[in-house]
């Protein structure tokens, strides 16, 4: 078996640097016992945590508050078979500390669909994995046209 | 709780129609007991199954052959807070029938990184769910500027 299927693995700083370049990622969680994937706009907090802003009464909050989730972002060029993908794994939690909430109102992400009562979901950057997706190369290291 | 968080749910034909418009999606599976997400280029087969071409010895094949996976694709415009997301859930299996493999060589997806021995992974379209992601609208139906 090919480790990582030939893709170069990214270290934590690279993962964070790339994550900071895109405005949208996907939360991967469990909904009705099945995998659910929801694209969301997000920000990275100063400590690398993923911040998402959403309605307090959203199904998303109900499903992920206090749960381990994955958050994925990528940039892929199908024509050149190139790009990258980063996955953040960690506990998700609604930010309840008032000072933190206020701070995030100023510096955090905007919500997709503004709602009367909004909260910030914070995904702790417990485990970051990333891959550089590079195609057009044989597994023996010879570049193919 | 807001059903679907206010997003319009897409029916099966809409899901398939949208899936057919993008070249890249993401396989969501389990790797080392944790959620893994891998962007891949894909095609839809005539029956709506998702086809991915990959190295026979890939970690992906080892992880998903015979397993239930999710496959997600989306198109999101962060500036206008609009887009869609579709998730296909179904069993993944390597295509072993020679005539099918030959057919897919002609009409199926190209692989990301060509390998000496390639196979097609087929994700059965058992359950399709989709959401239209529309922002800028309050939950009470009033359009916000």
GROMACS .gro file of C-alpha atoms in nm:
model
  290
    1UNK     CA    1   0.000   0.000   0.000
    2UNK     CA    2   0.127   0.343  -0.082
    3UNK     CA    3   0.159   0.562   0.225
    4UNK     CA    4  -0.068   0.861   0.174
    5UNK     CA    5  -0.120   0.742  -0.182
    6UNK     CA    6   0.185   0.936  -0.291
    7UNK     CA    7   0.059   1.270  -0.170
    8UNK     CA    8   0.300   1.488   0.025
    9UNK     CA    9   0.187   1.528   0.383
   10UNK     CA   10   0.169   1.886   0.516
   11UNK     CA   11   0.294   1.984   0.858
   12UNK     CA   12   0.087   2.184   1.104
   13UNK     CA   13   0.218   2.532   1.008
   14UNK     CA   14   0.157   2.460   0.641
   15UNK     CA   15  -0.194   2.339   0.721
   16UNK     CA   16  -0.277   2.658   0.909
   17UNK     CA   17  -0.123   2.879   0.644
   18UNK     CA   18  -0.333   2.716   0.371
   19UNK     CA   19  -0.651   2.714   0.577
   20UNK     CA   20  -0.616   3.088   0.619
   21UNK     CA   21  -0.631   3.140   0.243
   22UNK     CA   22  -0.984   3.016   0.181
   23UNK     CA   23  -1.317   3.153   0.304
   24UNK     CA   24  -1.519   2.831   0.297
   25UNK     CA   25  -1.475   2.487   0.446
   26UNK     CA   26  -1.693   2.192   0.535
   27UNK     CA   27  -1.799   2.064   0.873
   28UNK     CA   28  -1.820   1.685   0.874
   29UNK     CA   29  -2.041   1.554   1.150
   30UNK     CA   30  -2.305   1.298   1.232
   31UNK     CA   31  -2.671   1.371   1.164
   32UNK     CA   32  -2.940   1.108   1.218
   33UNK     CA   33  -2.661   0.851   1.256
   34UNK     CA   34  -2.526   0.926   0.908
   35UNK     CA   35  -2.233   1.138   0.794
   36UNK     CA   36  -2.333   1.495   0.720
   37UNK     CA   37  -2.125   1.753   0.539
   38UNK     CA   38  -2.209   2.123   0.546
   39UNK     CA   39  -2.013   2.396   0.368
   40UNK     CA   40  -1.970   2.701   0.589
   41UNK     CA   41  -1.774   3.020   0.578
   42UNK     CA   42  -1.522   3.040   0.857
   43UNK     CA   43  -1.228   3.218   1.011
   44UNK     CA   44  -0.924   3.092   1.189
   45UNK     CA   45  -0.876   3.223   1.538
   46UNK     CA   46  -0.531   3.328   1.655
   47UNK     CA   47  -0.473   2.983   1.803
   48UNK     CA   48  -0.569   2.799   1.487
   49UNK     CA   49  -0.921   2.715   1.601
   50UNK     CA   50  -1.190   2.717   1.335
   51UNK     CA   51  -1.468   2.969   1.400
   52UNK     CA   52  -1.812   2.943   1.244
   53UNK     CA   53  -2.101   3.176   1.306
   54UNK     CA   54  -2.451   3.035   1.299
   55UNK     CA   55  -2.802   3.061   1.436
   56UNK     CA   56  -2.829   2.958   1.799
   57UNK     CA   57  -3.124   2.736   1.712
   58UNK     CA   58  -2.962   2.571   1.414
   59UNK     CA   59  -2.961   2.198   1.363
   60UNK     CA   60  -2.586   2.233   1.321
   61UNK     CA   61  -2.537   2.359   1.674
   62UNK     CA   62  -2.761   2.088   1.813
   63UNK     CA   63  -2.566   1.824   1.627
   64UNK     CA   64  -2.210   1.934   1.699
   65UNK     CA   65  -2.199   2.128   2.027
   66UNK     CA   66  -1.975   1.918   2.248
   67UNK     CA   67  -1.899   1.664   1.978
   68UNK     CA   68  -1.583   1.565   1.795
   69UNK     CA   69  -1.605   1.689   1.439
   70UNK     CA   70  -1.389   1.719   1.133
   71UNK     CA   71  -1.354   2.037   0.931
   72UNK     CA   72  -1.214   2.017   0.583
   73UNK     CA   73  -1.103   2.282   0.339
   74UNK     CA   74  -0.932   2.247   0.006
   75UNK     CA   75  -0.835   2.414  -0.313
   76UNK     CA   76  -0.835   2.187  -0.611
   77UNK     CA   77  -0.760   2.252  -0.976
   78UNK     CA   78  -0.916   1.967  -1.169
   79UNK     CA   79  -0.743   2.070  -1.493
   80UNK     CA   80  -0.390   2.050  -1.356
   81UNK     CA   81  -0.465   1.781  -1.097
   82UNK     CA   82  -0.315   1.998  -0.828
   83UNK     CA   83  -0.415   2.146  -0.497
   84UNK     CA   84  -0.429   2.075  -0.131
   85UNK     CA   85  -0.664   1.953   0.139
   86UNK     CA   86  -0.651   2.011   0.512
   87UNK     CA   87  -0.861   1.844   0.781
   88UNK     CA   88  -0.896   1.983   1.131
   89UNK     CA   89  -1.021   1.742   1.393
   90UNK     CA   90  -1.136   1.855   1.732
   91UNK     CA   91  -1.417   1.921   1.972
   92UNK     CA   92  -1.676   2.171   1.865
   93UNK     CA   93  -1.832   2.399   2.122
   94UNK     CA   94  -2.049   2.707   2.130
   95UNK     CA   95  -1.856   3.005   2.262
   96UNK     CA   96  -2.034   3.104   2.582
   97UNK     CA   97  -1.787   3.342   2.741
   98UNK     CA   98  -1.932   3.691   2.682
   99UNK     CA   99  -1.599   3.865   2.630
  100UNK     CA  100  -1.496   3.605   2.375
  101UNK     CA  101  -1.828   3.634   2.195
  102UNK     CA  102  -1.785   4.011   2.178
  103UNK     CA  103  -1.432   3.974   2.047
  104UNK     CA  104  -1.553   3.740   1.775
  105UNK     CA  105  -1.834   3.976   1.674
  106UNK     CA  106  -1.557   4.217   1.582
  107UNK     CA  107  -1.300   3.985   1.433
  108UNK     CA  108  -1.477   3.660   1.358
  109UNK     CA  109  -1.664   3.528   1.056
  110UNK     CA  110  -1.992   3.663   0.929
  111UNK     CA  111  -2.280   3.421   0.922
  112UNK     CA  112  -2.420   3.274   0.606
  113UNK     CA  113  -2.780   3.360   0.678
  114UNK     CA  114  -2.813   3.621   0.954
  115UNK     CA  115  -3.046   3.514   1.231
  116UNK     CA  116  -3.192   3.692   1.532
  117UNK     CA  117  -2.974   3.505   1.777
  118UNK     CA  118  -2.633   3.395   1.664
  119UNK     CA  119  -2.352   3.207   1.828
  120UNK     CA  120  -1.997   3.118   1.742
  121UNK     CA  121  -1.895   2.756   1.710
  122UNK     CA  122  -1.533   2.692   1.787
  123UNK     CA  123  -1.361   2.379   1.658
  124UNK     CA  124  -1.048   2.315   1.858
  125UNK     CA  125  -0.739   2.253   1.642
  126UNK     CA  126  -0.653   1.928   1.819
  127UNK     CA  127  -0.534   1.739   1.515
  128UNK     CA  128  -0.445   1.889   1.179
  129UNK     CA  129  -0.365   1.679   0.877
  130UNK     CA  130  -0.301   1.799   0.530
  131UNK     CA  131  -0.208   1.669   0.189
  132UNK     CA  132  -0.071   1.829  -0.118
  133UNK     CA  133  -0.261   1.681  -0.410
  134UNK     CA  134  -0.023   1.653  -0.697
  135UNK     CA  135  -0.114   1.460  -1.007
  136UNK     CA  136   0.051   1.383  -1.333
  137UNK     CA  137   0.331   1.193  -1.170
  138UNK     CA  138   0.378   0.819  -1.175
  139UNK     CA  139   0.431   0.641  -0.849
  140UNK     CA  140   0.786   0.575  -0.957
  141UNK     CA  141   0.866   0.943  -0.954
  142UNK     CA  142   0.872   1.000  -1.329
  143UNK     CA  143   0.681   1.308  -1.442
  144UNK     CA  144   0.420   1.230  -1.704
  145UNK     CA  145   0.312   1.492  -1.959
  146UNK     CA  146  -3.481   2.401   1.588
  147UNK     CA  147  -3.492   2.514   1.230
  148UNK     CA  148  -3.539   2.224   0.992
  149UNK     CA  149  -3.238   2.217   0.761
  150UNK     CA  150  -3.136   2.550   0.912
  151UNK     CA  151  -3.348   2.733   0.655
  152UNK     CA  152  -3.175   2.582   0.355
  153UNK     CA  153  -3.394   2.451   0.074
  154UNK     CA  154  -3.364   2.076   0.043
  155UNK     CA  155  -3.292   1.942  -0.306
  156UNK     CA  156  -3.467   1.642  -0.451
  157UNK     CA  157  -3.283   1.351  -0.610
  158UNK     CA  158  -3.298   1.473  -0.972
  159UNK     CA  159  -3.169   1.814  -0.866
  160UNK     CA  160  -2.888   1.651  -0.671
  161UNK     CA  161  -2.778   1.446  -0.970
  162UNK     CA  162  -2.805   1.741  -1.207
  163UNK     CA  163  -2.581   1.954  -0.983
  164UNK     CA  164  -2.332   1.675  -0.918
  165UNK     CA  165  -2.284   1.642  -1.290
  166UNK     CA  166  -2.166   2.003  -1.315
  167UNK     CA  167  -1.850   1.975  -1.107
  168UNK     CA  168  -1.533   1.773  -1.167
  169UNK     CA  169  -1.422   1.732  -0.807
  170UNK     CA  170  -1.583   1.601  -0.491
  171UNK     CA  171  -1.473   1.460  -0.160
  172UNK     CA  172  -1.485   1.109  -0.028
  173UNK     CA  173  -1.560   1.104   0.344
  174UNK     CA  174  -1.450   0.782   0.508
  175UNK     CA  175  -1.286   0.640   0.815
  176UNK     CA  176  -0.908   0.615   0.836
  177UNK     CA  177  -0.733   0.499   1.154
  178UNK     CA  178  -1.067   0.531   1.334
  179UNK     CA  179  -1.093   0.901   1.248
  180UNK     CA  180  -1.287   1.083   0.978
  181UNK     CA  181  -1.087   1.127   0.660
  182UNK     CA  182  -1.176   1.353   0.370
  183UNK     CA  183  -1.008   1.324   0.031
  184UNK     CA  184  -1.082   1.543  -0.270
  185UNK     CA  185  -1.101   1.339  -0.588
  186UNK     CA  186  -1.204   1.397  -0.945
  187UNK     CA  187  -1.503   1.189  -1.040
  188UNK     CA  188  -1.771   1.111  -1.293
  189UNK     CA  189  -2.131   1.012  -1.253
  190UNK     CA  190  -2.228   0.687  -1.411
  191UNK     CA  191  -2.555   0.656  -1.603
  192UNK     CA  192  -2.730   0.528  -1.290
  193UNK     CA  193  -2.607   0.813  -1.071
  194UNK     CA  194  -2.326   0.615  -0.910
  195UNK     CA  195  -2.009   0.808  -0.835
  196UNK     CA  196  -1.701   0.675  -1.014
  197UNK     CA  197  -1.348   0.742  -0.897
  198UNK     CA  198  -1.034   0.609  -1.059
  199UNK     CA  199  -0.739   0.529  -0.838
  200UNK     CA  200  -0.436   0.311  -0.787
  201UNK     CA  201  -0.521  -0.049  -0.703
  202UNK     CA  202  -0.279  -0.036  -0.411
  203UNK     CA  203  -0.399   0.295  -0.273
  204UNK     CA  204  -0.480   0.348   0.091
  205UNK     CA  205  -0.814   0.481  -0.029
  206UNK     CA  206  -0.913   0.149  -0.184
  207UNK     CA  207  -0.801  -0.039   0.124
  208UNK     CA  208  -1.005   0.191   0.345
  209UNK     CA  209  -1.330   0.209   0.149
  210UNK     CA  210  -1.372  -0.108  -0.060
  211UNK     CA  211  -1.687  -0.267   0.077
  212UNK     CA  212  -1.756   0.014   0.320
  213UNK     CA  213  -2.032   0.271   0.351
  214UNK     CA  214  -1.896   0.611   0.256
  215UNK     CA  215  -2.018   0.960   0.195
  216UNK     CA  216  -1.925   1.161  -0.112
  217UNK     CA  217  -1.977   1.535  -0.107
  218UNK     CA  218  -1.958   1.797  -0.377
  219UNK     CA  219  -2.047   2.162  -0.364
  220UNK     CA  220  -2.020   2.495  -0.533
  221UNK     CA  221  -2.004   2.784  -0.296
  222UNK     CA  222  -1.970   3.156  -0.357
  223UNK     CA  223  -1.849   3.307  -0.033
  224UNK     CA  224  -1.907   3.662  -0.157
  225UNK     CA  225  -2.275   3.617  -0.231
  226UNK     CA  226  -2.333   3.348   0.034
  227UNK     CA  227  -2.487   3.123  -0.226
  228UNK     CA  228  -2.435   2.776  -0.361
  229UNK     CA  229  -2.529   2.419  -0.311
  230UNK     CA  230  -2.404   2.101  -0.151
  231UNK     CA  231  -2.489   1.742  -0.232
  232UNK     CA  232  -2.398   1.430  -0.034
  233UNK     CA  233  -2.415   1.082  -0.180
  234UNK     CA  234  -2.420   0.797   0.069
  235UNK     CA  235  -2.367   0.442  -0.032
  236UNK     CA  236  -2.145   0.138  -0.043
  237UNK     CA  237  -1.813   0.177  -0.217
  238UNK     CA  238  -1.674  -0.112  -0.416
  239UNK     CA  239  -1.396  -0.174  -0.663
  240UNK     CA  240  -1.536  -0.255  -1.004
  241UNK     CA  241  -1.422  -0.609  -1.078
  242UNK     CA  242  -1.634  -0.706  -1.377
  243UNK     CA  243  -1.398  -0.684  -1.677
  244UNK     CA  244  -1.656  -0.552  -1.923
  245UNK     CA  245  -1.753  -0.279  -1.679
  246UNK     CA  246  -1.391  -0.187  -1.618
  247UNK     CA  247  -1.336  -0.163  -1.994
  248UNK     CA  248  -1.644   0.051  -2.035
  249UNK     CA  249  -1.523   0.287  -1.762
  250UNK     CA  250  -1.178   0.314  -1.918
  251UNK     CA  251  -1.356   0.471  -2.214
  252UNK     CA  252  -1.619   0.681  -2.043
  253UNK     CA  253  -1.514   0.711  -1.681
  254UNK     CA  254  -1.299   0.958  -1.490
  255UNK     CA  255  -0.926   1.000  -1.535
  256UNK     CA  256  -0.713   0.936  -1.233
  257UNK     CA  257  -0.542   1.206  -1.034
  258UNK     CA  258  -0.200   1.048  -1.040
  259UNK     CA  259  -0.172   0.772  -1.301
  260UNK     CA  260  -0.047   0.446  -1.158
  261UNK     CA  261   0.062   0.119  -1.315
  262UNK     CA  262  -0.247  -0.065  -1.197
  263UNK     CA  263  -0.567   0.131  -1.166
  264UNK     CA  264  -0.916   0.042  -1.059
  265UNK     CA  265  -1.250   0.213  -1.051
  266UNK     CA  266  -1.425   0.270  -0.724
  267UNK     CA  267  -1.801   0.285  -0.753
  268UNK     CA  268  -2.008   0.454  -0.483
  269UNK     CA  269  -2.367   0.338  -0.508
  270UNK     CA  270  -2.619   0.625  -0.508
  271UNK     CA  271  -2.824   0.475  -0.224
  272UNK     CA  272  -2.909   0.801  -0.052
  273UNK     CA  273  -2.875   1.147  -0.200
  274UNK     CA  274  -2.929   1.460   0.002
  275UNK     CA  275  -2.873   1.814  -0.111
  276UNK     CA  276  -2.911   2.166   0.011
  277UNK     CA  277  -2.928   2.498  -0.160
  278UNK     CA  278  -2.715   2.734   0.045
  279UNK     CA  279  -2.876   3.073   0.029
  280UNK     CA  280  -2.769   3.352   0.254
  281UNK     CA  281  -2.861   3.711   0.308
  282UNK     CA  282  -3.210   3.622   0.416
  283UNK     CA  283  -3.348   3.637   0.766
  284UNK     CA  284  -3.520   3.333   0.905
  285UNK     CA  285  -3.843   3.527   0.893
  286UNK     CA  286  -3.829   3.551   0.518
  287UNK     CA  287  -3.734   3.916   0.488
  288UNK     CA  288  -3.452   3.983   0.245
  289UNK     CA  289  -3.165   4.171   0.399
  290UNK     CA  290  -2.947   4.399   0.188
   0.00000   0.00000   0.00000
